[in-house]
Every structure is written in C-alpha cells, then in structure tokens.
Coordinates of C-alpha atoms in Angstrom, one line a residue:
M66 CA -5.6 13.8 25.9
N67 CA -4.7 11.0 28.5
T68 CA -1.3 9.7 27.5
V69 CA -0.3 6.1 28.0
P70 CA 3.2 5.7 29.5
V71 CA 5.5 3.9 27.1
S72 CA 7.4 1.2 29.1
T73 CA 10.9 1.8 29.8
A74 CA 11.7 -1.9 29.3
I75 CA 11.1 -1.7 25.6
A76 CA 11.7 -5.1 24.0
D77 CA 14.9 -5.8 22.4
T78 CA 13.5 -7.2 19.2
F79 CA 10.5 -6.5 17.0
A80 CA 9.4 -10.1 17.4
A81 CA 9.1 -9.8 21.0
H82 CA 7.3 -6.5 20.8
L83 CA 4.8 -7.8 18.5
D84 CA 4.2 -10.9 20.9
A85 CA 3.5 -8.4 23.7
L86 CA 1.1 -6.0 21.6
A87 CA -0.8 -9.1 20.2
A88 CA -1.1 -10.4 23.8
A89 CA -2.3 -7.2 25.3
D90 CA -4.9 -6.1 22.8
P91 CA -5.0 -8.7 19.7
A92 CA -7.8 -6.6 18.0
R93 CA -6.2 -3.3 18.1
A94 CA -5.5 -1.8 14.7
M95 CA -1.8 -1.3 14.0
L96 CA -1.8 -0.4 10.3
I97 CA -4.4 1.0 8.1
D98 CA -3.8 1.1 4.4
P99 CA -6.1 1.1 1.2
D100 CA -6.7 -2.6 1.8
G101 CA -8.0 -2.0 5.3
A102 CA -6.9 -2.3 9.0
V103 CA -4.4 -4.7 10.1
S104 CA -4.7 -5.7 13.8
A105 CA -1.8 -6.5 16.2
A106 CA -2.6 -10.2 16.0
E107 CA -2.9 -10.2 12.2
L108 CA 0.3 -8.3 11.8
R109 CA 2.1 -10.7 14.1
A110 CA 0.7 -13.7 12.2
R111 CA 1.5 -12.3 8.8
A112 CA 5.1 -11.4 9.7
A113 CA 5.8 -14.8 11.3
A114 CA 4.3 -16.8 8.2
L115 CA 6.1 -14.6 5.9
A116 CA 9.4 -15.4 7.8
A117 CA 8.5 -19.1 7.6
G118 CA 8.1 -18.6 3.9
L119 CA 11.3 -16.8 3.4
S120 CA 13.2 -19.4 5.7
R121 CA 11.9 -22.1 3.3
L122 CA 13.5 -20.5 0.5
G123 CA 16.8 -20.4 2.4
L124 CA 16.9 -17.0 3.7
Q125 CA 19.5 -17.0 6.5
P126 CA 20.4 -14.8 9.6
G127 CA 22.9 -12.1 8.4
Q128 CA 21.7 -12.2 4.9
R129 CA 20.6 -8.8 3.2
V130 CA 17.2 -8.2 1.7
A131 CA 16.5 -5.2 -0.5
I132 CA 12.9 -3.9 0.2
W133 CA 11.9 -2.0 -2.9
L134 CA 8.2 -1.3 -1.9
P135 CA 6.0 1.8 -1.2
N136 CA 4.2 2.5 2.0
C137 CA 1.8 -0.4 2.5
A138 CA 1.4 -3.5 4.8
A139 CA 3.7 -5.5 2.7
W140 CA 6.7 -3.2 3.5
V141 CA 6.0 -3.5 7.1
E142 CA 5.4 -7.2 7.1
S143 CA 8.6 -7.7 5.0
F144 CA 10.6 -5.7 7.4
L145 CA 9.2 -7.6 10.5
A146 CA 10.0 -10.9 8.9
C147 CA 13.6 -9.8 8.1
A148 CA 13.9 -8.9 11.8
R149 CA 12.6 -12.2 13.1
L150 CA 15.0 -14.1 10.8
G151 CA 18.0 -11.8 11.7
A152 CA 18.3 -10.6 8.2
L153 CA 19.2 -7.1 7.2
A154 CA 16.7 -4.9 5.5
L155 CA 18.2 -2.5 2.8
A156 CA 15.5 0.0 2.2
V157 CA 15.1 1.1 -1.4
N158 CA 13.1 4.2 -2.7
T159 CA 10.5 3.2 -5.3
R160 CA 11.6 6.6 -7.1
F161 CA 15.1 5.0 -7.7
R162 CA 16.0 3.9 -11.1
A163 CA 18.6 1.6 -12.6
L164 CA 21.8 3.6 -11.4
E165 CA 20.7 4.1 -7.7
V166 CA 19.2 0.5 -7.6
A167 CA 22.5 -1.1 -8.9
D168 CA 24.3 0.9 -6.2
I169 CA 22.1 -0.6 -3.3
L170 CA 22.0 -4.0 -4.6
G171 CA 25.9 -4.0 -5.5
R172 CA 27.5 -2.0 -2.7
G173 CA 24.8 -3.1 -0.3
K174 CA 25.5 -7.0 -1.1
A175 CA 21.9 -7.7 -1.3
D176 CA 20.9 -11.5 -1.2
W177 CA 17.2 -10.9 -1.9
L178 CA 14.9 -8.4 -3.5
I179 CA 11.3 -7.8 -2.6
F180 CA 9.5 -5.5 -5.0
W181 CA 6.3 -4.7 -6.6
P182 CA 6.4 -5.0 -10.6
G183 CA 3.1 -3.4 -11.4
F184 CA 3.3 -0.5 -8.8
K185 CA 2.1 2.8 -10.4
G186 CA 2.6 1.5 -13.8
I187 CA 6.6 1.8 -13.2
D188 CA 8.4 -0.7 -15.4
F189 CA 10.4 -2.2 -12.5
Q190 CA 11.2 -5.1 -14.8
G191 CA 12.8 -2.8 -17.2
I192 CA 14.8 -0.9 -14.5
L193 CA 16.1 -4.3 -13.4
D194 CA 17.1 -5.2 -16.8
E195 CA 19.3 -2.1 -16.9
V196 CA 21.1 -3.0 -13.9
P197 CA 24.7 -4.2 -14.7
A198 CA 25.0 -7.8 -14.1
E199 CA 27.8 -7.5 -11.4
A200 CA 25.2 -5.8 -9.2
L201 CA 22.9 -8.7 -9.4
A202 CA 25.7 -11.4 -9.1
R203 CA 25.0 -12.0 -5.4
L204 CA 21.1 -12.1 -5.7
R205 CA 19.8 -15.5 -4.9
G206 CA 16.2 -14.8 -5.9
V207 CA 13.4 -12.0 -6.1
I208 CA 10.1 -11.9 -4.3
A209 CA 7.3 -10.1 -6.3
I210 CA 4.0 -8.8 -5.2
D211 CA 1.4 -9.6 -7.9
A212 CA -2.4 -9.1 -8.4
A213 CA -3.1 -11.7 -5.8
H214 CA -2.1 -9.3 -3.2
G215 CA -4.7 -6.8 -2.3
R216 CA -6.7 -4.3 -4.2
M217 CA -4.0 -1.9 -4.5
N218 CA -2.3 -3.8 -7.3
D219 CA -5.4 -5.1 -9.3
A220 CA -3.9 -4.2 -12.7
A221 CA -0.5 -5.8 -12.2
P222 CA 0.4 -8.8 -14.3
A223 CA 1.0 -12.3 -12.5
A224 CA 4.7 -12.7 -11.8
P225 CA 6.7 -15.1 -13.8
T226 CA 8.6 -17.7 -12.1
T227 CA 12.1 -16.5 -13.2
L228 CA 13.7 -12.9 -13.7
D229 CA 14.1 -12.8 -17.4
A230 CA 17.8 -12.9 -18.3
P231 CA 19.0 -10.6 -21.2
A232 CA 21.4 -11.9 -23.8
A233 CA 24.1 -14.2 -22.5
A234 CA 26.8 -11.9 -23.5
T235 CA 25.6 -9.8 -20.4
G236 CA 26.8 -12.6 -18.0
R237 CA 23.4 -12.6 -16.2
H238 CA 21.8 -15.7 -15.0
A239 CA 18.1 -16.3 -14.4
L240 CA 17.0 -15.7 -10.8
P241 CA 14.1 -17.6 -9.2
R242 CA 11.0 -15.4 -8.6
H243 CA 8.6 -16.1 -5.8
R244 CA 5.2 -14.7 -5.2
Y245 CA 4.9 -12.7 -2.1
A246 CA 1.2 -13.8 -1.4
E247 CA 2.4 -17.5 -1.4
L248 CA 5.3 -17.0 0.9
R249 CA 3.0 -15.2 3.5
A250 CA 0.6 -18.0 3.2
C251 CA 3.2 -20.4 4.4
A252 CA 1.9 -23.0 6.9
D253 CA 5.4 -24.0 8.4
A254 CA 6.1 -23.1 11.9
P255 CA 8.0 -19.9 12.1
P256 CA 11.6 -20.2 12.9
P257 CA 12.6 -18.9 16.3
A258 CA 13.1 -15.1 16.5
Q259 CA 16.8 -14.2 16.3
A260 CA 18.5 -11.9 18.9
N261 CA 18.9 -8.2 18.6
A262 CA 21.5 -7.2 15.7
G263 CA 21.6 -4.8 12.8
V264 CA 18.2 -4.9 11.0
L265 CA 17.9 -1.8 8.9
C266 CA 20.0 0.3 6.6
F267 CA 19.0 3.6 5.4
T268 CA 21.0 5.4 2.6
T269 CA 22.1 8.9 2.9
S270 CA 21.0 11.5 0.4
G271 CA 24.3 11.5 -1.6
T272 CA 23.9 14.9 -2.9
T273 CA 27.8 15.2 -3.4
S274 CA 29.2 11.6 -3.2
K275 CA 28.0 8.1 -3.1
P276 CA 25.4 7.4 -0.5
K277 CA 26.4 5.6 2.7
F278 CA 24.5 3.0 4.3
V279 CA 23.5 3.8 7.7
L280 CA 23.0 0.8 9.9
H281 CA 20.5 0.5 12.9
D282 CA 19.8 -2.3 15.2
Q283 CA 16.4 -3.6 16.6
R284 CA 16.7 -2.3 20.2
T285 CA 17.8 1.1 19.0
L286 CA 14.9 1.4 16.6
L287 CA 12.4 0.2 19.0
A288 CA 13.6 2.6 21.9
H289 CA 13.6 5.6 19.7
G290 CA 10.0 4.8 18.6
A291 CA 9.0 4.8 22.2
A292 CA 10.9 8.0 23.0
V293 CA 9.2 9.7 20.2
A294 CA 5.8 8.4 21.4
R295 CA 6.7 10.0 24.9
A296 CA 8.1 13.2 23.7
F297 CA 5.0 13.8 21.4
G298 CA 2.3 13.0 23.9
Y299 CA 1.0 9.7 22.2
G300 CA -2.1 8.3 24.0
L301 CA -4.9 5.9 23.7
A302 CA -6.6 8.0 21.0
T303 CA -3.3 8.5 19.0
R304 CA -3.4 7.7 15.3
V305 CA -0.4 8.6 13.0
L306 CA -0.5 9.4 9.4
A307 CA 2.8 8.2 7.5
S308 CA 3.3 11.2 5.2
A309 CA 6.9 10.2 4.3
P310 CA 8.1 6.9 2.7
F311 CA 9.1 4.2 5.1
C312 CA 12.3 3.6 3.1
G313 CA 13.7 6.7 4.5
A314 CA 14.5 8.0 8.3
F315 CA 11.7 10.3 8.2
G316 CA 9.0 7.7 7.4
F317 CA 10.5 4.8 9.3
S318 CA 10.7 6.9 12.4
T319 CA 6.9 7.7 11.9
L320 CA 6.2 4.2 11.6
V321 CA 8.2 2.8 14.5
S322 CA 6.7 5.5 16.8
G323 CA 3.4 3.9 16.1
L324 CA 4.6 0.5 16.5
A325 CA 6.4 1.2 19.7
Q326 CA 3.3 2.6 21.4
G327 CA 0.8 0.4 19.7
A328 CA -0.8 3.5 18.0
P329 CA -2.4 2.8 14.4
V330 CA -0.3 4.0 11.6
V331 CA -2.3 5.3 8.5
C332 CA -0.4 4.6 5.1
S333 CA -0.8 4.9 1.5
P334 CA 1.4 3.7 -1.4
V335 CA 1.4 7.1 -3.0
F336 CA 1.2 10.5 -1.2
D337 CA -1.5 12.7 -2.4
A338 CA -2.3 15.9 -0.4
A339 CA -6.1 15.9 -0.8
A340 CA -6.3 12.2 0.0
S341 CA -4.2 12.7 3.1
A342 CA -6.5 15.4 4.3
R343 CA -9.3 13.0 3.8
E344 CA -7.6 10.2 5.7
I345 CA -6.8 12.7 8.7
R346 CA -10.7 13.2 9.0
E347 CA -11.8 9.6 8.3
H348 CA -9.2 8.0 10.8
A349 CA -9.1 11.0 13.3
V350 CA -5.4 11.3 12.7
T351 CA -3.7 13.1 15.6
H352 CA 0.0 13.3 14.6
T353 CA 1.8 13.5 11.4
Y354 CA 5.4 14.5 10.4
A355 CA 6.4 15.7 6.8
N356 CA 8.4 18.2 4.9
N357 CA 6.9 21.6 4.8
E358 CA 5.9 21.3 1.2
A359 CA 3.7 18.2 2.0
L360 CA 2.2 19.8 5.2
T361 CA 1.3 23.0 3.2
G362 CA -0.3 20.9 0.4
I363 CA -2.4 19.0 3.0
M364 CA -3.7 22.0 4.7
R365 CA -4.5 23.7 1.2
A366 CA -6.4 20.6 0.3
A367 CA -8.2 20.2 3.5
A368 CA -12.0 20.8 3.4
P369 CA -13.4 22.6 6.7
G370 CA -13.3 20.2 9.6
D371 CA -10.8 17.7 8.0
L372 CA -8.0 18.6 10.4
A373 CA -10.1 18.9 13.6
S374 CA -8.3 15.8 15.1
A375 CA -4.8 17.4 14.8
R376 CA -2.9 17.3 18.1
L377 CA 0.7 17.9 16.7
F378 CA 2.0 18.1 13.1
G379 CA 5.8 18.3 12.9
F380 CA 7.6 19.7 9.9
A381 CA 11.2 19.9 8.4
S382 CA 11.9 22.6 6.0
F383 CA 13.2 21.1 3.0
T384 CA 11.5 23.4 0.3
P385 CA 13.0 27.0 0.1
A386 CA 10.7 30.0 0.1
L387 CA 7.5 28.0 0.5
D388 CA 5.1 30.6 1.8
G389 CA 1.8 30.3 3.6
M390 CA 2.5 27.1 5.9
L391 CA 2.3 29.2 9.1
E392 CA -0.7 31.2 8.1
L393 CA -2.6 28.1 6.9
A394 CA -1.8 26.4 10.4
R395 CA -3.1 29.4 12.4
E396 CA -6.4 29.5 10.1
Q397 CA -7.0 25.9 10.5
D398 CA -5.8 25.5 14.1
V399 CA -3.2 22.9 13.4
P400 CA -0.5 22.7 16.0
L401 CA 2.8 22.8 14.4
T402 CA 6.4 22.3 15.6
G403 CA 9.9 22.2 14.0
L404 CA 11.6 18.9 13.7
Y405 CA 15.2 17.6 13.3
G406 CA 16.9 14.3 12.4
S407 CA 19.1 12.4 10.2
S408 CA 19.7 8.8 8.9
E409 CA 22.5 8.5 11.4
L410 CA 20.5 9.8 14.5
Q411 CA 17.1 8.8 13.1
A412 CA 14.4 11.3 12.3
L413 CA 12.3 12.9 14.9
A414 CA 15.4 12.9 17.0
A415 CA 14.3 16.3 18.2
G416 CA 11.2 18.5 18.1
Q417 CA 10.8 22.0 19.2
P418 CA 9.0 21.9 22.6
T419 CA 5.3 22.8 22.7
T420 CA 5.3 23.4 26.6
P421 CA 7.8 25.1 28.9
A422 CA 8.5 22.0 30.6
R423 CA 10.3 20.6 27.6
G424 CA 12.3 23.7 26.8
D425 CA 12.2 27.1 25.1
V426 CA 8.9 27.4 23.4
S427 CA 9.8 30.7 21.6
A428 CA 11.9 28.4 19.2
R429 CA 8.8 26.3 18.3
L430 CA 8.6 27.1 14.7
L431 CA 12.5 27.0 14.0
P432 CA 14.1 23.9 12.9
G433 CA 16.0 21.8 15.4
G434 CA 14.3 21.1 18.7
A435 CA 14.5 19.4 22.1
L436 CA 16.1 15.9 21.9
V437 CA 13.4 13.4 22.6
H438 CA 15.7 11.0 24.5
P439 CA 16.2 12.6 28.1
E440 CA 19.7 11.4 28.2
A441 CA 20.7 12.8 24.8
R442 CA 23.0 16.0 24.5
V443 CA 23.9 18.5 22.0
R444 CA 26.5 21.1 21.7
A445 CA 28.2 23.3 18.9
R446 CA 31.9 23.4 18.1
D447 CA 33.9 26.1 16.3
P448 CA 34.9 24.5 13.0
D449 CA 38.2 26.6 12.9
S450 CA 39.4 26.5 16.6
G451 CA 37.9 23.2 17.6
A452 CA 36.6 24.8 20.8
V453 CA 33.1 23.9 22.2
L454 CA 31.0 27.1 21.9
P455 CA 28.8 28.8 24.6
L456 CA 25.1 28.5 24.3
G457 CA 23.8 30.8 21.5
Q458 CA 26.9 30.8 19.3
S459 CA 26.9 29.2 16.0
G460 CA 29.0 26.1 15.0
E461 CA 29.0 22.6 13.9
L462 CA 26.2 20.8 16.0
E463 CA 27.4 17.5 17.8
I464 CA 24.9 15.2 19.3
R465 CA 25.2 12.2 21.7
S466 CA 22.0 10.2 21.6
P467 CA 20.7 6.6 22.2
S468 CA 19.2 6.8 18.7
L469 CA 22.6 6.9 17.1
M470 CA 23.5 4.4 14.3
L471 CA 25.7 1.3 14.8
G472 CA 27.8 2.8 12.1
Y473 CA 28.0 2.9 8.2
L474 CA 27.7 -0.6 6.9
D475 CA 31.0 -2.2 5.6
N476 CA 32.8 1.2 6.2
P477 CA 34.6 1.3 9.7
E478 CA 36.7 4.1 8.5
A479 CA 33.7 6.3 7.6
T480 CA 32.2 5.5 11.1
A481 CA 35.3 6.3 13.0
R482 CA 35.4 9.8 11.3
A483 CA 31.8 10.5 12.2
F484 CA 32.3 10.6 15.8
T485 CA 34.2 12.5 18.5
D486 CA 36.4 10.9 21.0
D487 CA 33.7 11.2 23.7
G488 CA 31.0 9.7 21.5
Y489 CA 29.3 12.7 19.9
F490 CA 28.1 12.4 16.3
K491 CA 29.5 15.1 14.1
T492 CA 26.3 16.3 12.3
G493 CA 27.7 18.4 9.6
D494 CA 25.1 21.0 10.4
L495 CA 25.5 24.6 11.4
G496 CA 23.3 25.6 14.5
Y497 CA 23.5 26.7 18.1
A498 CA 22.6 25.2 21.4
L499 CA 19.9 26.8 23.6
S500 CA 20.5 24.4 26.3
E501 CA 22.3 21.0 26.6
Q502 CA 19.1 19.4 25.2
Q503 CA 17.7 22.0 22.8
F504 CA 19.1 23.6 19.7
V505 CA 18.3 25.4 16.5
F506 CA 19.4 24.2 13.0
Q507 CA 20.5 26.7 10.6
A508 CA 22.1 25.1 7.5
R509 CA 24.4 22.3 6.4
M510 CA 27.9 23.2 7.4
G511 CA 28.9 22.8 3.8
D512 CA 26.4 25.5 2.8
S513 CA 27.6 27.8 5.7
L514 CA 29.6 30.9 4.7
R515 CA 32.7 32.4 6.2
L516 CA 32.5 35.8 5.3
A517 CA 35.0 38.7 6.3
G518 CA 35.9 36.3 9.3
F519 CA 32.2 35.7 10.2
L520 CA 30.2 32.5 10.1
V521 CA 27.1 33.4 8.4
N522 CA 24.0 31.2 7.6
P523 CA 22.8 31.7 4.0
A524 CA 19.3 31.6 5.0
E525 CA 19.8 35.1 6.6
I526 CA 20.8 36.5 3.1
E527 CA 18.3 34.4 1.1
Q528 CA 15.2 35.8 3.4
V529 CA 16.3 39.3 2.4
V530 CA 16.6 38.6 -1.3
E531 CA 13.3 36.7 -1.3
S532 CA 11.6 39.9 0.0
L533 CA 12.7 41.9 -3.1
P534 CA 10.6 42.7 -6.1
G535 CA 10.2 39.8 -8.7
V536 CA 12.0 37.1 -6.5
R537 CA 10.0 33.9 -5.8
A538 CA 12.7 31.9 -4.2
C539 CA 16.6 32.3 -3.5
Q540 CA 19.7 30.0 -2.8
V541 CA 22.9 31.7 -1.7
V542 CA 26.3 29.9 -1.9
G543 CA 29.9 31.0 -1.3
A544 CA 32.2 31.5 -4.3
T545 CA 35.8 32.7 -4.6
R546 CA 36.6 36.2 -5.9
A547 CA 40.2 37.6 -5.5
D548 CA 41.1 34.9 -3.0
K549 CA 38.0 35.8 -0.9
T550 CA 34.8 34.0 -0.3
V551 CA 31.8 36.0 -1.3
P552 CA 28.1 35.4 -1.4
Y553 CA 26.4 34.6 -4.8
A554 CA 22.6 34.6 -5.2
F555 CA 20.5 32.3 -7.6
V556 CA 17.0 33.1 -7.8
L557 CA 13.6 31.9 -9.3
L558 CA 11.5 34.6 -10.5
Q559 CA 7.9 35.5 -10.0
P560 CA 5.7 34.8 -13.1
G561 CA 6.3 37.8 -15.5
A562 CA 9.3 39.3 -13.4
R563 CA 12.5 40.4 -14.9
A564 CA 15.9 40.1 -13.3
D565 CA 17.2 43.2 -11.8
A566 CA 20.6 42.5 -10.3
A567 CA 21.5 46.4 -9.9
G568 CA 18.3 47.1 -8.1
W569 CA 18.5 44.0 -5.9
T570 CA 22.2 44.7 -5.2
A571 CA 21.2 48.3 -4.0
A572 CA 18.3 47.0 -1.9
C573 CA 20.5 44.5 -0.2
K574 CA 23.2 47.2 0.7
A575 CA 20.7 49.2 2.4
V576 CA 19.7 46.5 4.8
M577 CA 22.6 44.2 5.3
A578 CA 26.4 44.6 6.0
G579 CA 28.4 45.0 3.0
F580 CA 30.1 41.5 3.2
K581 CA 26.5 39.8 3.1
V582 CA 25.7 41.5 -0.1
P583 CA 25.7 39.1 -3.0
A584 CA 28.4 39.5 -5.4
G585 CA 26.1 38.7 -8.2
F586 CA 22.6 37.5 -9.1
T587 CA 21.6 34.8 -11.7
A588 CA 18.0 34.0 -12.5
L589 CA 17.5 30.2 -13.1
D590 CA 14.3 28.1 -14.3
A591 CA 14.8 25.7 -11.4
F592 CA 17.5 24.9 -8.8
P593 CA 19.5 21.8 -9.4
S594 CA 18.2 18.9 -7.2
I595 CA 18.2 15.4 -6.4
E596 CA 15.3 13.3 -5.1
S597 CA 15.8 11.7 -1.5
A598 CA 13.3 9.5 0.4
N599 CA 11.9 12.5 2.1
S600 CA 12.2 15.4 -0.3
V601 CA 13.6 17.0 -3.2
K602 CA 17.1 18.4 -2.1
I603 CA 18.8 21.3 -3.8
Q604 CA 22.4 20.4 -4.8
K605 CA 24.3 23.3 -3.4
H606 CA 27.6 22.0 -4.7
R607 CA 26.3 22.4 -8.4
L608 CA 25.3 26.0 -7.5
R609 CA 28.7 26.6 -6.1
E610 CA 30.2 25.5 -9.3
M611 CA 28.1 27.6 -11.2
A612 CA 28.9 30.7 -9.1
E613 CA 32.7 30.1 -9.4
A614 CA 32.4 29.9 -13.2
L615 CA 30.3 33.0 -13.4
L616 CA 32.7 35.2 -11.2
A617 CA 35.8 33.8 -13.1
T618 CA 34.2 35.0 -16.3
P619 CA 35.2 38.7 -17.1

C-alpha cells in the first residue's frame, strides 16, 4: 500500500485542519455512518453552521459542553463545533446512568448538554430526572437530537422546548431545550475560529475512586492522530472502522487518526460484531482498533472474504481468558498487533511493531508497543528503591510523549503527582522496556504482587490456573495472611465443572515456585466489574477485599 506522508506541520486547530482538508479534496468522504457518507466539505460546513447556531444561543469560549451521544456524525460535528468556538467538550458515555451523568455534569461544571433522547429506546429524560438538582445548576440549556435528524432515530419523539422540571421542592428550574437539526441549519456567518486551547476531556475509568477529568488541547490531539497514521501505515486506500465509542480515548484516537490523515472513518451508533464484519467488507476497511473481545466477535461473525481488506487490526487485552483470537486471526489472515494507551497519554500511544525497522517484532502479540511518536521515551522504575531499571526488568512504566494531557481538569494537585520532575508520566502500570521506545505492558501496578520479595505479574499465575481442569477464567489478587502477601485465585468454571481446590493446588505446586501457588481458590458466577467507555473492567480491589475476608475466616 502506498502511504501518503502526513505533514509534520499539522494544524494547531481542528477548524484550520478542516479548512485544509476541504480545500485539498472537498468530495473525499470523511465519515461514513448509517445515514451515509459525509465529505470533507460537508463536515466543514456542518461544523461551522452548528458553531453559528450554538453561538446564537450564547455559547462562549471557555464554556463546557457535555456530549452524551453514540458514535455518529452528530458526535463529530458537535465536537468540531466546540473546537471552533473554543468550548470544552466533556465526553459522556451513553451507557452512563444518573449517578455517573450527575458526576460529569456537576464536577465537570457543564454549561450545556447535547444528547439523543430516543437513542436505543433508553429513557434519557428519565435518567436526567434522577440527576440531583445541584448537578444541573450550572446548565444553561440542552440540545436534543430528534426524529428530524437522520434515519437513525425515526422512532424518537419530537423534542419539547424545555426540560421538564420535577416538583418545585427539588429546587430545579426548567431548562431551555433546542433542536440539534435547527441549530445545524443556522444561516448565520460562523464565528471566527478560536486559537488552540483545551478542547476535550475524557474521564478515567474510576474503578477504585471518582473518575478524573483528563484534559487535552487541539494541537496535541491532531498531532497524535497524525503520528498514529504514520506509525500504522495509513495511505490513500486507508479506511478506518471505529469499533470503540468516541467518548473514550480508544475510540477518539481512532477517529482523530482518520481525521488527521483525511482517511474515511466508518462508524455506527451501536457496536454489533456481525454488522462490523459486513461494514469491513462493504467499505473495504483496512484498519480498526478494539478490545480483544470485540475483535474476536468480529472474526467469529465474519463470512468468508469479509476481512480481506484488513491491513492492520490492533487489540488491547481487556477481557481475561478469552481464547481463540490469535487462532481466528491466523485462519482469516488478519494482521494483528498489540496496543497500549490511556486517557492521559491518549489511546494508540504505542503499538507493537510489524516490521523490524520499528522494533522487536517478537513482541508483536503482547500488550504494549513501540511509541508512535519518534521523540517519545519509556522507562521502568523500581517502585521500592526508586531506581530506573535496566531493559528487561519489570517496574512501573514511565512515559514522556508529545501526546500527553495538559493535566487533570480543575485538579492541579493530582496533575503534579502524575509526573516526574523530568516530565515523564507515571502510568501506574507494571511492565518492562525493550528499548527506550518499546515496552511490554504486564498489569496495573495495583494488581501486581510482591511475593517473597519478588515482583510478580498476576497474569503469570492466572495463565497456569486457566490451564487446569474445569477452569474457564481466573483472576489472581494479593491478600494478607500472617503479615505476608499471598496470591489468591478467583475462578469461573467451565459448564458442568466443579471446584477442585485441592487438585488445583497440587497442580500449581508441580509447575510453579511455592510462593506463586494460590493460598486459596474461590469459584464465582462472574467477576465484579464496571463498564468504561472501552470495555468492562474487572474491579480487582473488590476481589482483594473478598480474598482478605476469606483468608481471615477460620
């Protein structure tokens, strides 16, 4: 595939970048959703018109707009309009309910809300009714997508003109509600584009505490998209499938890699593995990035020839003990590579190399990767001594990269704690460096185990347990017994299997050092988990609490 060099002089703002794309090739498709293709010229015009409509409402630079939408053209248009106006977009997952929405609207200090009342039959109005009044106090109005907006929402009711206020005792006031389609049809001249500034906030997963708001500016987002396009070989024929929600770093980095290159991005409001396989065939998709569960689903659902256009599919391993992905990829000739990223670094910050020119290809199917920015650097630090470790030794990964966040919104103390004195981000991840630009991710530091003086990746133990009779999946955590940390295993059983703690213990002793053998086994119906924008994440802290209680019981 002939690649097209991405300009090193990437624009500072999305408005300037859209201007350049529309001038260079106005008819080129930029987005493809169920309503059809949106060209570069159309996307530029829609974003400018929406910005004009929002400006007429009174939206000012520096105000904050919560975007509570699925993957669709309206999400992209809303973000681009915010960027033009100098407003800050707060990305909200459509799976969130009253507690999470209240947190983002309240702590995020949202001035405006853009949402889709009829999406997937979800009672978004009911969810908003359950949001405490104090979380809505700053809102000036809401913008609703209704039946007039495209085929995707034919069944949605027309949007009322105000957000209904519950009983007066709640202290709420009626909020003006505006129709998205009318704002996007605004004929006013668009306001001048604002200069580069903070434009997008992701929320961290918040599995153990309240999520933090991760702030990125326009220049950094665009430059990262261009770096991803270079690193993963985008060219004239590149088409990208957005398999993850735009509201999370994974999905947004996929989107911006296409926007930065001028490569069409295929998206759907709801992920469906079989539909994604058909879209890959229909639109000749070359690249997609997803968690291993989603990619496995796509490959299992694909008919012969559906994935023939694949040039590189990247994966992040979020779902434990998911078998078959690598075998399916080999059978269907799908090129795979492991990925790494975070809200703070942006997703796709690293991908394992597919050619020796970019690094050690033997690590291709391991999480982690070669950093996509040539000037980025990685190292591992011993969490106990504080010493920077030699290559190959496991410690906390620290990364310095042009893709790094501006900081945590409204939280300078947390921002300061997240960085070393020389500008490296403390990832909180366990791993080891293969070079100053390539590394292998092993686990979250909070999930790693210090056993008998050795730092142990729990995945090492989990893989052994998952090979035992009757075990479908395993999660290993550390717990205290007699003032020492010991591993404890929670398992999911194969259908019809029965727990065999004694047999499993004996089998582990035969193949592992004694300090790695789980001190106990407990079978669960499911692992405790929480949904993030990218996946369902297992709550290890709850498993640790359960293990502590079990070991404390005589």
